[in-house]
XYZ file of C-alpha atoms in Angstrom:
499
model
C -1.128 -89.264 -66.989
C -0.120 -85.637 -66.042
C 0.059 -87.028 -61.931
C 1.760 -89.932 -62.900
C 4.202 -87.844 -64.903
C 4.855 -85.281 -61.897
C 5.103 -88.740 -59.308
C 7.980 -90.288 -61.631
C 9.099 -86.617 -61.640
C 9.287 -86.019 -58.213
C 10.687 -89.680 -57.865
C 13.872 -88.725 -59.529
C 14.437 -85.344 -57.732
C 14.453 -87.276 -54.566
C 16.929 -89.392 -56.159
C 18.938 -86.778 -57.161
C 19.091 -84.819 -53.592
C 20.604 -88.764 -51.995
C 22.880 -88.793 -54.998
C 26.124 -88.579 -53.647
C 25.215 -88.548 -49.887
C 26.709 -92.206 -48.935
C 29.896 -90.504 -49.603
C 29.692 -88.328 -47.207
C 28.872 -89.459 -43.732
C 30.930 -91.872 -41.592
C 30.049 -95.749 -42.428
C 30.645 -98.299 -39.417
C 31.737 -100.907 -41.903
C 35.630 -100.423 -43.885
C 36.078 -102.270 -47.344
C 39.072 -104.599 -47.333
C 41.573 -105.347 -50.705
C 41.608 -108.783 -50.324
C 41.903 -110.514 -54.220
C 43.099 -109.075 -57.661
C 41.877 -112.090 -59.985
C 40.452 -111.935 -63.370
C 37.216 -111.051 -62.832
C 37.155 -108.564 -59.308
C 39.184 -106.486 -57.284
C 37.245 -105.922 -54.573
C 34.629 -108.405 -52.425
C 32.685 -107.190 -49.341
C 29.738 -108.980 -48.315
C 26.313 -106.938 -48.646
C 26.198 -104.460 -45.813
C 22.871 -103.451 -44.689
C 23.717 -100.654 -42.969
C 25.089 -98.812 -46.166
C 22.472 -99.669 -47.784
C 20.040 -98.009 -45.832
C 22.578 -95.164 -46.051
C 22.564 -94.912 -49.624
C 18.548 -95.323 -50.600
C 17.069 -93.377 -47.155
C 14.224 -93.360 -49.000
C 13.287 -97.087 -48.160
C 13.337 -96.334 -44.879
C 11.372 -92.702 -44.932
C 8.657 -94.604 -42.491
C 10.352 -94.705 -40.020
C 9.284 -92.253 -37.101
C 11.447 -89.557 -36.146
C 12.171 -89.955 -32.525
C 11.229 -87.156 -29.537
C 14.551 -85.454 -29.247
C 15.094 -85.550 -33.192
C 11.409 -83.726 -33.871
C 12.193 -81.319 -30.949
C 15.680 -80.960 -32.557
C 14.577 -80.140 -36.326
C 12.135 -77.632 -34.508
C 14.175 -75.665 -32.690
C 16.138 -74.793 -36.384
C 12.624 -74.798 -38.097
C 12.652 -70.822 -39.071
C 16.885 -71.003 -39.724
C 18.395 -72.114 -43.395
C 21.458 -73.276 -44.876
C 23.784 -76.250 -45.453
C 24.148 -76.428 -41.437
C 20.830 -76.665 -40.747
C 20.157 -79.145 -43.764
C 23.085 -81.700 -42.690
C 21.295 -81.891 -39.224
C 17.734 -82.069 -40.492
C 19.279 -84.881 -42.717
C 21.299 -86.378 -39.505
C 18.192 -86.323 -36.922
C 16.097 -87.360 -39.429
C 18.410 -90.852 -40.189
C 19.384 -90.083 -44.099
C 22.980 -89.405 -42.721
C 25.363 -91.020 -40.583
C 27.340 -88.699 -38.603
C 30.353 -87.418 -39.949
C 33.273 -86.725 -38.987
C 34.741 -83.106 -36.860
C 36.228 -82.250 -40.372
C 33.556 -82.553 -41.947
C 31.274 -80.759 -39.388
C 33.972 -78.211 -39.803
C 33.559 -77.221 -43.097
C 29.928 -77.503 -42.406
C 30.183 -74.263 -40.495
C 32.160 -72.616 -42.822
C 29.762 -72.995 -45.822
C 27.134 -71.770 -43.276
C 28.989 -69.040 -41.925
C 29.101 -67.728 -46.131
C 25.377 -68.868 -46.548
C 24.459 -66.386 -43.398
C 26.556 -63.554 -44.836
C 25.012 -64.042 -48.575
C 21.406 -63.879 -47.285
C 22.371 -60.651 -45.199
C 23.958 -59.273 -47.888
C 22.212 -60.237 -50.924
C 21.026 -56.984 -52.342
C 24.487 -55.534 -51.943
C 25.603 -58.171 -53.955
C 23.021 -57.939 -56.442
C 22.566 -62.007 -56.085
C 18.728 -61.739 -56.714
C 18.589 -62.235 -60.688
C 14.855 -60.648 -60.999
C 16.583 -57.284 -59.330
C 18.932 -56.362 -61.979
C 17.294 -54.438 -64.559
C 17.614 -56.923 -68.063
C 18.609 -53.239 -70.031
C 20.870 -52.752 -66.940
C 22.564 -56.234 -67.849
C 22.834 -56.035 -71.570
C 24.763 -52.204 -71.404
C 26.822 -52.758 -68.540
C 29.933 -53.881 -70.322
C 29.240 -50.983 -73.105
C 29.463 -48.147 -70.021
C 31.991 -49.824 -68.124
C 33.969 -49.423 -71.284
C 33.665 -45.463 -71.179
C 33.875 -45.275 -67.705
C 35.917 -48.820 -66.598
C 34.603 -49.098 -62.314
C 34.929 -51.633 -60.094
C 32.490 -53.414 -57.987
C 33.867 -55.722 -55.719
C 31.663 -58.218 -53.942
C 31.177 -57.167 -49.955
C 31.451 -60.651 -49.055
C 34.227 -62.970 -49.902
C 34.085 -66.767 -51.246
C 35.075 -70.020 -49.903
C 38.361 -72.392 -51.404
C 38.072 -75.672 -49.652
C 40.598 -78.403 -50.701
C 41.689 -81.568 -49.078
C 42.535 -85.283 -49.251
C 40.515 -87.430 -51.864
C 36.956 -88.834 -51.340
C 36.580 -86.405 -47.802
C 33.236 -85.350 -48.997
C 33.935 -81.876 -50.547
C 31.995 -82.339 -53.639
C 28.740 -83.402 -50.981
C 29.846 -80.711 -49.495
C 29.332 -77.864 -51.253
C 26.646 -79.493 -53.348
C 24.352 -79.155 -49.953
C 25.288 -75.655 -49.656
C 24.150 -74.775 -53.450
C 21.042 -77.002 -53.051
C 20.103 -74.433 -49.775
C 20.815 -71.175 -52.102
C 16.965 -69.462 -52.932
C 16.020 -70.204 -55.916
C 15.936 -66.743 -57.309
C 19.503 -66.433 -56.946
C 21.889 -65.886 -59.937
C 24.124 -68.655 -59.159
C 26.083 -71.767 -60.883
C 27.476 -74.509 -59.818
C 29.589 -76.385 -62.457
C 32.814 -78.636 -62.677
C 35.906 -76.477 -62.984
C 37.181 -78.549 -66.898
C 33.339 -78.185 -67.728
C 33.862 -73.992 -66.518
C 36.873 -73.765 -68.897
C 35.599 -75.380 -71.602
C 32.569 -73.353 -71.775
C 35.369 -69.743 -70.973
C 37.594 -70.988 -74.156
C 34.092 -71.793 -76.242
C 33.130 -68.381 -75.129
C 36.339 -66.680 -76.323
C 36.388 -68.781 -79.749
C 33.251 -66.497 -80.416
C 34.212 -63.010 -79.394
C 37.370 -63.529 -81.300
C 37.293 -60.153 -83.202
C 36.706 -58.450 -80.302
C 39.692 -55.620 -78.745
C 39.385 -57.440 -75.675
C 37.461 -61.325 -75.866
C 37.913 -62.047 -72.351
C 36.606 -58.616 -70.538
C 33.404 -59.625 -72.617
C 33.478 -63.229 -71.763
C 34.045 -62.602 -67.843
C 31.228 -59.594 -68.238
C 28.756 -62.554 -69.835
C 29.488 -64.877 -67.047
C 29.392 -62.336 -64.041
C 25.606 -61.112 -65.560
C 24.012 -64.719 -65.799
C 26.122 -65.753 -62.091
C 27.194 -63.593 -59.391
C 27.631 -66.791 -57.276
C 30.234 -69.246 -58.594
C 30.602 -73.592 -57.488
C 32.865 -75.073 -59.271
C 34.078 -78.060 -58.331
C 37.494 -79.934 -58.806
C 39.605 -76.609 -58.968
C 42.867 -77.907 -61.043
C 44.919 -76.193 -63.159
C 47.327 -78.223 -65.860
C 47.043 -77.213 -68.883
C 49.529 -74.003 -69.761
C 46.387 -72.347 -71.785
C 44.380 -72.214 -68.636
C 46.869 -70.976 -66.710
C 47.946 -68.106 -68.571
C 44.323 -66.333 -68.733
C 43.217 -67.338 -64.777
C 44.438 -63.884 -63.599
C 43.098 -61.530 -66.094
C 40.005 -63.611 -66.241
C 38.753 -64.043 -62.095
C 40.454 -60.600 -61.882
C 37.329 -58.996 -64.086
C 34.796 -61.394 -62.249
C 35.896 -60.168 -58.946
C 35.720 -56.670 -60.746
C 32.289 -57.279 -61.576
C 31.124 -58.687 -58.302
C 31.990 -62.294 -58.571
C 31.611 -64.683 -55.288
C 33.589 -67.981 -55.855
C 33.057 -70.931 -53.888
C 35.642 -74.131 -55.097
C 36.676 -77.549 -54.018
C 40.435 -78.594 -54.431
C 42.912 -81.338 -53.929
C 45.620 -78.627 -53.523
C 45.928 -75.802 -51.386
C 46.261 -72.228 -53.412
C 49.865 -72.378 -52.918
C 50.753 -75.428 -54.486
C 48.015 -74.544 -58.080
C 49.361 -75.099 -61.493
C 52.760 -76.436 -59.201
C 55.865 -77.342 -61.856
C 53.691 -76.052 -64.447
C 55.440 -73.743 -67.647
C 55.426 -70.475 -67.025
C 54.014 -70.665 -63.168
C 55.478 -67.052 -62.645
C 52.959 -65.640 -64.620
C 50.507 -67.665 -62.599
C 51.268 -66.707 -59.154
C 49.077 -63.614 -59.406
C 46.405 -65.469 -59.447
C 47.173 -67.413 -56.553
C 47.711 -64.263 -54.670
C 43.777 -62.434 -56.210
C 42.635 -65.921 -55.389
C 43.418 -65.909 -51.420
C 42.641 -62.390 -51.625
C 38.852 -62.834 -52.451
C 38.469 -65.809 -50.852
C 38.737 -67.626 -46.958
C 40.651 -70.861 -47.454
C 39.411 -73.959 -45.695
C 41.487 -76.778 -45.507
C 39.383 -80.080 -45.142
C 41.759 -82.138 -42.596
C 39.903 -85.532 -42.292
C 41.888 -88.712 -43.141
C 38.574 -90.765 -44.166
C 38.052 -91.760 -47.584
C 34.988 -91.780 -47.726
C 34.647 -93.231 -51.524
C 36.724 -96.323 -50.617
C 33.853 -97.087 -47.226
C 31.813 -98.671 -49.733
C 31.308 -102.309 -50.775
C 31.925 -103.682 -53.756
C 31.105 -105.476 -57.142
C 31.797 -108.184 -59.129
C 32.161 -108.275 -62.798
C 32.841 -104.819 -64.257
C 36.343 -104.469 -63.502
C 38.355 -107.242 -65.056
C 42.287 -107.618 -64.211
C 44.508 -109.205 -66.434
C 45.988 -109.235 -70.614
C 43.752 -110.623 -73.711
C 40.257 -110.198 -72.383
C 39.225 -108.647 -75.308
C 36.691 -111.367 -75.743
C 35.490 -110.932 -72.395
C 34.747 -107.546 -72.647
C 32.828 -107.452 -75.589
C 30.603 -110.247 -74.151
C 29.929 -107.684 -71.226
C 29.199 -105.284 -73.546
C 26.966 -107.010 -75.639
C 25.077 -108.287 -72.571
C 24.807 -104.304 -71.615
C 22.998 -103.226 -75.289
C 20.986 -106.514 -75.307
C 19.190 -106.860 -78.696
C 20.710 -103.521 -80.281
C 23.191 -103.779 -83.103
C 26.035 -101.806 -81.975
C 27.826 -99.537 -84.989
C 30.088 -96.926 -85.311
C 28.612 -93.224 -84.223
C 29.464 -89.543 -84.509
C 29.330 -87.154 -81.522
C 29.282 -83.672 -81.306
C 31.899 -81.870 -78.976
C 32.496 -78.571 -79.073
C 32.884 -75.644 -81.765
C 32.185 -77.774 -84.166
C 34.362 -80.809 -83.500
C 33.001 -84.401 -83.183
C 34.705 -87.337 -82.021
C 34.761 -90.841 -83.661
C 32.814 -93.741 -81.605
C 34.179 -97.178 -82.622
C 30.794 -99.012 -81.350
C 27.500 -97.522 -79.421
C 24.818 -98.321 -79.208
C 21.938 -98.579 -76.338
C 24.046 -95.597 -74.499
C 26.668 -97.475 -74.349
C 30.192 -97.100 -76.032
C 33.306 -99.460 -77.046
C 36.834 -97.709 -76.911
C 40.088 -99.364 -76.729
C 42.687 -97.488 -73.868
C 44.474 -96.399 -77.035
C 41.529 -94.905 -79.098
C 40.595 -92.716 -76.277
C 43.188 -91.845 -74.002
C 46.670 -92.191 -76.824
C 44.839 -89.910 -78.655
C 45.096 -85.950 -78.666
C 41.929 -85.931 -76.880
C 40.599 -83.836 -73.807
C 37.815 -83.254 -71.436
C 35.750 -81.521 -74.213
C 35.922 -85.045 -75.681
C 35.122 -86.771 -73.232
C 32.137 -84.702 -71.904
C 30.549 -84.736 -75.417
C 31.198 -88.141 -74.783
C 29.095 -88.546 -71.749
C 26.473 -86.148 -73.309
C 25.467 -89.106 -75.726
C 26.853 -92.113 -73.661
C 26.265 -93.528 -69.537
C 28.162 -96.435 -69.899
C 31.921 -97.088 -71.350
C 33.275 -100.031 -72.299
C 37.221 -99.516 -72.081
C 39.510 -102.443 -73.184
C 42.998 -102.452 -72.114
C 44.480 -99.803 -69.624
C 47.987 -100.170 -68.696
C 50.103 -99.557 -65.828
C 51.307 -95.765 -65.891
C 54.944 -94.514 -66.114
C 57.601 -92.357 -67.901
C 56.969 -94.070 -70.946
C 53.080 -92.803 -71.004
C 52.758 -90.253 -68.707
C 50.225 -87.920 -71.090
C 47.812 -91.024 -71.760
C 48.248 -91.554 -67.566
C 47.027 -87.720 -67.599
C 44.059 -88.161 -70.261
C 43.217 -91.290 -68.144
C 42.596 -88.795 -65.277
C 40.638 -86.264 -67.296
C 38.471 -89.078 -68.314
C 37.750 -90.422 -65.051
C 37.356 -86.860 -64.044
C 34.189 -86.664 -66.334
C 32.815 -90.133 -65.920
C 32.715 -89.385 -61.914
C 31.080 -85.545 -62.844
C 28.295 -87.342 -64.741
C 27.553 -90.311 -62.684
C 28.281 -92.793 -65.750
C 29.326 -96.399 -65.295
C 32.668 -97.871 -66.599
C 33.271 -101.624 -68.299
C 36.832 -102.225 -68.585
C 39.815 -104.423 -68.302
C 42.880 -103.206 -67.413
C 46.647 -104.993 -66.424
C 46.388 -104.173 -62.681
C 43.716 -102.783 -59.943
C 43.696 -98.884 -59.970
C 46.189 -98.732 -56.672
C 49.002 -100.789 -59.177
C 47.935 -98.711 -62.536
C 49.803 -95.392 -60.424
C 52.613 -97.251 -58.338
C 54.822 -95.830 -60.951
C 53.625 -92.358 -60.810
C 55.432 -89.935 -57.848
C 55.603 -86.764 -56.214
C 59.168 -84.504 -55.888
C 58.172 -85.591 -52.313
C 58.024 -88.901 -52.618
C 60.881 -89.567 -54.960
C 63.185 -87.523 -52.616
C 62.427 -89.890 -49.869
C 62.899 -92.931 -52.316
C 66.691 -91.334 -53.002
C 69.641 -91.849 -53.134
C 68.133 -95.429 -54.941
C 66.079 -93.774 -57.771
C 68.439 -90.609 -58.305
C 71.378 -93.036 -58.614
C 72.559 -94.437 -62.201
C 72.802 -97.850 -60.275
C 69.198 -97.697 -59.895
C 67.198 -100.757 -60.241
C 65.467 -101.930 -63.448
C 62.086 -101.330 -62.408
C 62.901 -97.665 -61.586
C 63.670 -97.303 -65.187
C 59.901 -96.532 -66.140
C 58.940 -94.058 -62.730
C 57.386 -90.912 -63.463
C 58.147 -87.981 -61.336
C 55.246 -85.298 -61.463
C 53.761 -83.687 -58.756
C 50.124 -83.153 -60.649
C 49.727 -86.305 -61.764
C 51.380 -87.642 -58.446
C 48.182 -85.453 -56.247
C 46.045 -86.651 -58.748
C 46.332 -90.637 -58.932
C 44.488 -90.203 -55.559
C 41.725 -89.290 -56.566
C 42.017 -90.776 -59.304
C 42.378 -94.533 -57.593
C 39.759 -93.440 -55.202
C 37.318 -92.556 -57.787
C 37.547 -95.967 -59.912
C 37.051 -98.028 -56.152
C 33.829 -96.190 -55.766
C 32.624 -96.635 -59.393
C 33.564 -100.112 -59.356
C 31.378 -100.265 -55.898
C 27.980 -101.844 -55.432
C 26.033 -98.698 -54.246
C 27.519 -96.636 -57.454
C 26.250 -99.067 -59.500
C 23.256 -100.107 -58.143
C 22.583 -96.036 -57.885
C 23.800 -95.895 -61.933
C 21.026 -98.517 -62.934
C 17.960 -96.843 -60.783
C 18.847 -93.546 -62.266
C 18.657 -94.583 -65.838
C 15.561 -96.444 -64.681
C 13.974 -93.533 -63.911
C 14.560 -91.769 -66.443
C 13.273 -94.159 -69.230
C 9.888 -94.374 -67.258
C 10.174 -90.592 -66.881
C 10.731 -90.538 -70.516
C 7.857 -93.104 -71.461
C 5.734 -90.529 -69.409
C 6.191 -87.927 -71.550
C 6.168 -89.677 -74.554
C 2.456 -90.927 -73.554
C 1.719 -87.214 -72.656
C 2.586 -86.014 -76.168
């Protein structure tokens, strides 16, 4: 039985290893938007090439060609993200990516090589740092303040949606030695953790310094995905927080849709945030991924999980009932953070049912959504509206909800007033609005412009949300979700038998 458990775990590990692969490389067929009706919004015939790319383990028995084998043998003594990427290409596990991705991988490989060469100076080995020294570092720093900046600069990757930023950073992170003090986390989750720690150290003279000390003791190398600042509370503490982290030797690797100079653009008290941008550019190499390809949209599509139209409540509840099977749905309560809880109107068998108003019109945030998806793997969401000036705050929450769902690889079943693109057609950036002038800036503008929402942060974020909603409704994403749930269930059953 132990052997069976190990087998299931190894399968799940292999599955996770390939989890994001299909969004990272060049696929030869693009999707086509074809039909908006009450049952689906994307449709494409089955694509064997994509399936092979998504689930390469099925084809693992395929022999290497002589040239590919020689290529792997040449790099056998090397390691790092670019080396691993080339190995996967040679093994047929990935298709060739574009030049922009390869250029980014070269930057990540350069950073990897520098970190390996300077591992001792960067204090990366967790076992080389005496526990007593870690425990007393903050105490002595209060008596004798000193800085210990890393000799290696970090890396800030930014670019358009779906260009493979997360996959590339994960590829980098997965190649790092296991004994290093490293951490990979979504930026939303990271900041929630920071605020939770601040609350815990509320009585200390300078809680932010204590929190920075704790974080850098746990992980010198921080990999933060989706760096995006929209909250004024986050904006006001980032400069001091990262000033302390960098002073403690922390190294930042981050992905974002925004260039550093465009972070928190138009935000409240942004002048207090600007020093952080200077600090970020000083301690990180800034690299743009210039690809114009959205790999998330290079997938086939599934019918039956994104319903467009009004008065589809009955249909959504039928789908929800199919997903929970013989289980009985009932109201539930989930713990969030710092003693907070979230009321779930209906939940059963890992599936939660909410109306849009209950989840996005109430004062909820990333912490609530993370708490929700620690307990549920599927969300049935009823009545997603088109967004505009009248419901801008709800639009922000919906963007955050989709980000958290995507990070947790959760499944979305929903009814909406339009396709993902149509939901955000009234959300524009300042630049977009200027191009639409003078019609949108004059008093005689058309009635259909009266709900136009000019918001830079939301205008940039909408592209990411549209891209993710498209991928989350794809055949590949849903098959992956189902397979991962099955493997998790098999592992749980095996552990129960072993116990």
